[in-house]
């Protein structure tokens, strides 16, 4: 059995951190901090639970199940094919990767452009170069540990640390009072904000990247892969937690008026460093978004190579990078507009699958439990996505909105619990029926 050195484990953990830490991870914690104000800590606790805890569990679940497709197959093979495809398309070329590219432009380039500049043309030129570099890096997935864990990630961490330390020595005044839902339900609101990072569904993709990296390092035993995945996830999660606390603090001490976390972080950095702060911020956003894009292109390409082996990995990298370039040029506003209802539909299903996989041994991995629970959660989450999109579903709207905990964003929890109970009941009935048949065969 191959044992990794502490140095290898550290670099793999840093690689995993860099895969997670992208566009949403930079913009949502500062905005949460500014909106939560004096309720920063309960809001941040909820955010960390969903933006750190769930992704780590996702990495472990995928490693334990030997891939997302295998994990989702526990519900049904047809469900696995559809859900896995949706996950990879959403986190990949249709949403996750374009969002990273367009945000890198918004924060890393746009502030330096003159008002007379054609922004549409500038966006295309930037994203063309950005995705060209992403394409080149994704062609060599075996080198991600060296390029990310040993080089890009330390640079990102150092830049954020410089901003945070400078903020500690600057007088901003006390945090403001919390606004809206951050005052009424800070923990629940923070938890829901964690959805927007997309890290839990990204974890379902990155789990296979970590597994393949470990195998390339000589780790082949399944229990070792799960064990090392857990260690990498915990260390990456610890780093993410510290960074989120820093970013949340930066948002909480900012008293300006902003519409999103990107503006919040920009105001703080410009206050601390003046015009040179735009360069620092541009570097942070560009590097963080680049590492996430490469990780997503890599994981999506590896997945599509497994389901269509006749198409080579390089071809999939080309297709996914090219389509991401096209969608990135829709602009950040349109991409974010689509993301909220899409994540509302996907996230509860992903969380349900992760939890069921981790508790698999408690109910013997019975397919009925997976099927009924996932069915009930899917009905609620997809209906809620339509509601958030402004689509009137008539009586279904009323029914979904009347579910317990719906106002807190957890309307799917009770249906999930009912699904588990019904699944267990079906399991018991099937077992009794099988026992009766075996007894009857013995008598005959």
mmCIF file of N, CA and C in Angstrom, residues 326-376:
data_model
loop_
_atom_site.group_PDB
_atom_site.id
_atom_site.type_symbol
_atom_site.label_atom_id
_atom_site.label_comp_id
_atom_site.label_asym_id
_atom_site.label_seq_id
_atom_site.Cartn_x
_atom_site.Cartn_y
_atom_site.Cartn_z
ATOM 1 N N UNK A 326 -18.287 31.005 -25.348
ATOM 2 C CA UNK A 326 -19.510 31.570 -25.931
ATOM 3 C C UNK A 326 -20.441 32.081 -24.838
ATOM 4 N N UNK A 327 -20.709 31.240 -23.820
ATOM 5 C CA UNK A 327 -21.655 31.627 -22.767
ATOM 6 C C UNK A 327 -21.094 32.721 -21.868
ATOM 7 N N UNK A 328 -19.781 32.767 -21.692
ATOM 8 C CA UNK A 328 -19.175 33.819 -20.870
ATOM 9 C C UNK A 328 -19.440 35.195 -21.457
ATOM 10 N N UNK A 329 -19.591 35.266 -22.789
ATOM 11 C CA UNK A 329 -19.811 36.549 -23.455
ATOM 12 C C UNK A 329 -21.260 37.031 -23.379
ATOM 13 N N UNK A 330 -22.112 36.261 -22.694
ATOM 14 C CA UNK A 330 -23.450 36.767 -22.380
ATOM 15 C C UNK A 330 -23.376 37.861 -21.331
ATOM 16 N N UNK A 331 -22.298 37.846 -20.544
ATOM 17 C CA UNK A 331 -22.126 38.843 -19.487
ATOM 18 C C UNK A 331 -22.495 38.299 -18.128
ATOM 19 N N UNK A 332 -21.884 38.843 -17.085
ATOM 20 C CA UNK A 332 -22.062 38.341 -15.725
ATOM 21 C C UNK A 332 -23.500 38.479 -15.235
ATOM 22 N N UNK A 333 -24.163 39.580 -15.571
ATOM 23 C CA UNK A 333 -25.530 39.824 -15.069
ATOM 24 C C UNK A 333 -26.496 38.740 -15.519
ATOM 25 N N UNK A 334 -26.466 38.394 -16.800
ATOM 26 C CA UNK A 334 -27.368 37.363 -17.317
ATOM 27 C C UNK A 334 -27.052 35.997 -16.735
ATOM 28 N N UNK A 335 -25.765 35.712 -16.548
ATOM 29 C CA UNK A 335 -25.370 34.421 -15.986
ATOM 30 C C UNK A 335 -25.873 34.283 -14.553
ATOM 31 N N UNK A 336 -25.711 35.343 -13.747
ATOM 32 C CA UNK A 336 -26.167 35.305 -12.353
ATOM 33 C C UNK A 336 -27.686 35.208 -12.271
ATOM 34 N N UNK A 337 -28.383 35.800 -13.235
ATOM 35 C CA UNK A 337 -29.848 35.760 -13.253
ATOM 36 C C UNK A 337 -30.349 34.331 -13.404
ATOM 37 N N UNK A 338 -29.631 33.543 -14.178
ATOM 38 C CA UNK A 338 -30.013 32.142 -14.410
ATOM 39 C C UNK A 338 -29.622 31.258 -13.227
ATOM 40 N N UNK A 339 -28.537 31.627 -12.529
ATOM 41 C CA UNK A 339 -27.935 30.731 -11.539
ATOM 42 C C UNK A 339 -28.817 30.451 -10.336
ATOM 43 N N UNK A 340 -29.552 31.454 -9.828
ATOM 44 C CA UNK A 340 -30.315 31.271 -8.587
ATOM 45 C C UNK A 340 -31.393 30.190 -8.721
ATOM 46 N N UNK A 341 -32.323 30.272 -9.707
ATOM 47 C CA UNK A 341 -33.313 29.195 -9.828
ATOM 48 C C UNK A 341 -32.690 27.843 -10.179
ATOM 49 N N UNK A 342 -31.612 27.857 -10.965
ATOM 50 C CA UNK A 342 -30.954 26.601 -11.322
ATOM 51 C C UNK A 342 -30.396 25.910 -10.089
ATOM 52 N N UNK A 343 -29.751 26.677 -9.224
ATOM 53 C CA UNK A 343 -29.174 26.103 -8.003
ATOM 54 C C UNK A 343 -30.249 25.713 -7.010
ATOM 55 N N UNK A 344 -31.367 26.441 -7.005
ATOM 56 C CA UNK A 344 -32.490 26.082 -6.140
ATOM 57 C C UNK A 344 -33.019 24.694 -6.490
ATOM 58 N N UNK A 345 -33.024 24.368 -7.780
ATOM 59 C CA UNK A 345 -33.504 23.059 -8.229
ATOM 60 C C UNK A 345 -32.502 21.951 -7.935
ATOM 61 N N UNK A 346 -31.213 22.231 -8.142
ATOM 62 C CA UNK A 346 -30.192 21.187 -8.069
ATOM 63 C C UNK A 346 -29.699 20.917 -6.656
ATOM 64 N N UNK A 347 -29.495 21.977 -5.870
ATOM 65 C CA UNK A 347 -28.805 21.840 -4.589
ATOM 66 C C UNK A 347 -29.452 20.858 -3.610
ATOM 67 N N UNK A 348 -30.765 20.964 -3.333
ATOM 68 C CA UNK A 348 -31.362 20.016 -2.382
ATOM 69 C C UNK A 348 -31.205 18.559 -2.811
ATOM 70 N N UNK A 349 -31.266 18.299 -4.124
ATOM 71 C CA UNK A 349 -31.096 16.923 -4.618
ATOM 72 C C UNK A 349 -29.671 16.462 -4.360
ATOM 73 N N UNK A 350 -28.707 17.329 -4.625
ATOM 74 C CA UNK A 350 -27.303 16.984 -4.402
ATOM 75 C C UNK A 350 -27.033 16.725 -2.920
ATOM 76 N N UNK A 351 -27.568 17.587 -2.050
ATOM 77 C CA UNK A 351 -27.384 17.411 -0.602
ATOM 78 C C UNK A 351 -27.988 16.086 -0.149
ATOM 79 N N UNK A 352 -29.174 15.782 -0.659
ATOM 80 C CA UNK A 352 -29.853 14.531 -0.303
ATOM 81 C C UNK A 352 -29.010 13.317 -0.684
ATOM 82 N N UNK A 353 -28.472 13.313 -1.893
ATOM 83 C CA UNK A 353 -27.649 12.191 -2.351
ATOM 84 C C UNK A 353 -26.379 12.040 -1.519
ATOM 85 N N UNK A 354 -25.763 13.164 -1.159
ATOM 86 C CA UNK A 354 -24.546 13.117 -0.346
ATOM 87 C C UNK A 354 -24.836 12.511 1.023
ATOM 88 N N UNK A 355 -25.903 12.989 1.671
ATOM 89 C CA UNK A 355 -26.248 12.493 3.011
ATOM 90 C C UNK A 355 -26.615 11.018 2.969
ATOM 91 N N UNK A 356 -27.425 10.615 1.984
ATOM 92 C CA UNK A 356 -27.820 9.208 1.877
ATOM 93 C C UNK A 356 -26.603 8.316 1.636
ATOM 94 N N UNK A 357 -25.647 8.796 0.836
ATOM 95 C CA UNK A 357 -24.442 8.005 0.570
ATOM 96 C C UNK A 357 -23.620 7.810 1.833
ATOM 97 N N UNK A 358 -23.509 8.859 2.629
ATOM 98 C CA UNK A 358 -22.730 8.766 3.860
ATOM 99 C C UNK A 358 -23.426 7.899 4.910
ATOM 100 N N UNK A 359 -24.758 7.810 4.833
ATOM 101 C CA UNK A 359 -25.530 6.979 5.766
ATOM 102 C C UNK A 359 -25.919 5.648 5.144
ATOM 103 N N UNK A 360 -25.326 5.333 4.016
ATOM 104 C CA UNK A 360 -25.690 4.163 3.219
ATOM 105 C C UNK A 360 -25.756 2.866 4.033
ATOM 106 N N UNK A 361 -24.778 2.650 4.902
ATOM 107 C CA UNK A 361 -24.713 1.397 5.661
ATOM 108 C C UNK A 361 -25.840 1.261 6.676
ATOM 109 N N UNK A 362 -26.404 2.391 7.123
ATOM 110 C CA UNK A 362 -27.467 2.346 8.135
ATOM 111 C C UNK A 362 -28.752 1.730 7.589
ATOM 112 N N UNK A 363 -29.020 1.908 6.297
ATOM 113 C CA UNK A 363 -30.230 1.322 5.714
ATOM 114 C C UNK A 363 -29.896 0.291 4.635
ATOM 115 N N UNK A 364 -28.656 -0.194 4.681
ATOM 116 C CA UNK A 364 -28.245 -1.268 3.783
ATOM 117 C C UNK A 364 -28.184 -0.887 2.326
ATOM 118 N N UNK A 365 -28.087 0.417 2.044
ATOM 119 C CA UNK A 365 -28.013 0.867 0.652
ATOM 120 C C UNK A 365 -29.237 0.532 -0.160
ATOM 121 N N UNK A 366 -30.388 0.396 0.495
ATOM 122 C CA UNK A 366 -31.609 0.009 -0.201
ATOM 123 C C UNK A 366 -32.031 1.050 -1.234
ATOM 124 N N UNK A 367 -32.285 0.610 -2.463
ATOM 125 C CA UNK A 367 -32.629 1.527 -3.553
ATOM 126 C C UNK A 367 -33.951 2.246 -3.307
ATOM 127 N N UNK A 368 -34.885 1.612 -2.618
ATOM 128 C CA UNK A 368 -36.185 2.239 -2.340
ATOM 129 C C UNK A 368 -36.012 3.531 -1.543
ATOM 130 N N UNK A 369 -35.079 3.514 -0.575
ATOM 131 C CA UNK A 369 -34.827 4.705 0.237
ATOM 132 C C UNK A 369 -34.267 5.822 -0.633
ATOM 133 N N UNK A 370 -33.295 5.489 -1.467
ATOM 134 C CA UNK A 370 -32.727 6.475 -2.379
ATOM 135 C C UNK A 370 -33.795 7.041 -3.318
ATOM 136 N N UNK A 371 -34.614 6.146 -3.886
ATOM 137 C CA UNK A 371 -35.576 6.544 -4.921
ATOM 138 C C UNK A 371 -36.680 7.439 -4.364
ATOM 139 N N UNK A 372 -37.317 7.013 -3.261
ATOM 140 C CA UNK A 372 -38.445 7.790 -2.731
ATOM 141 C C UNK A 372 -37.989 9.132 -2.160
ATOM 142 N N UNK A 373 -36.867 9.126 -1.472
ATOM 143 C CA UNK A 373 -36.359 10.373 -0.889
ATOM 144 C C UNK A 373 -35.991 11.371 -1.981
ATOM 145 N N UNK A 374 -35.264 10.905 -2.975
ATOM 146 C CA UNK A 374 -34.850 11.786 -4.074
ATOM 147 C C UNK A 374 -36.051 12.279 -4.870
ATOM 148 N N UNK A 375 -37.052 11.418 -5.064
ATOM 149 C CA UNK A 375 -38.260 11.812 -5.798
ATOM 150 C C UNK A 375 -38.972 12.960 -5.094
ATOM 151 N N UNK A 376 -39.186 12.828 -3.793
ATOM 152 C CA UNK A 376 -39.910 13.852 -3.035
ATOM 153 C C UNK A 376 -39.140 15.175 -3.021
#
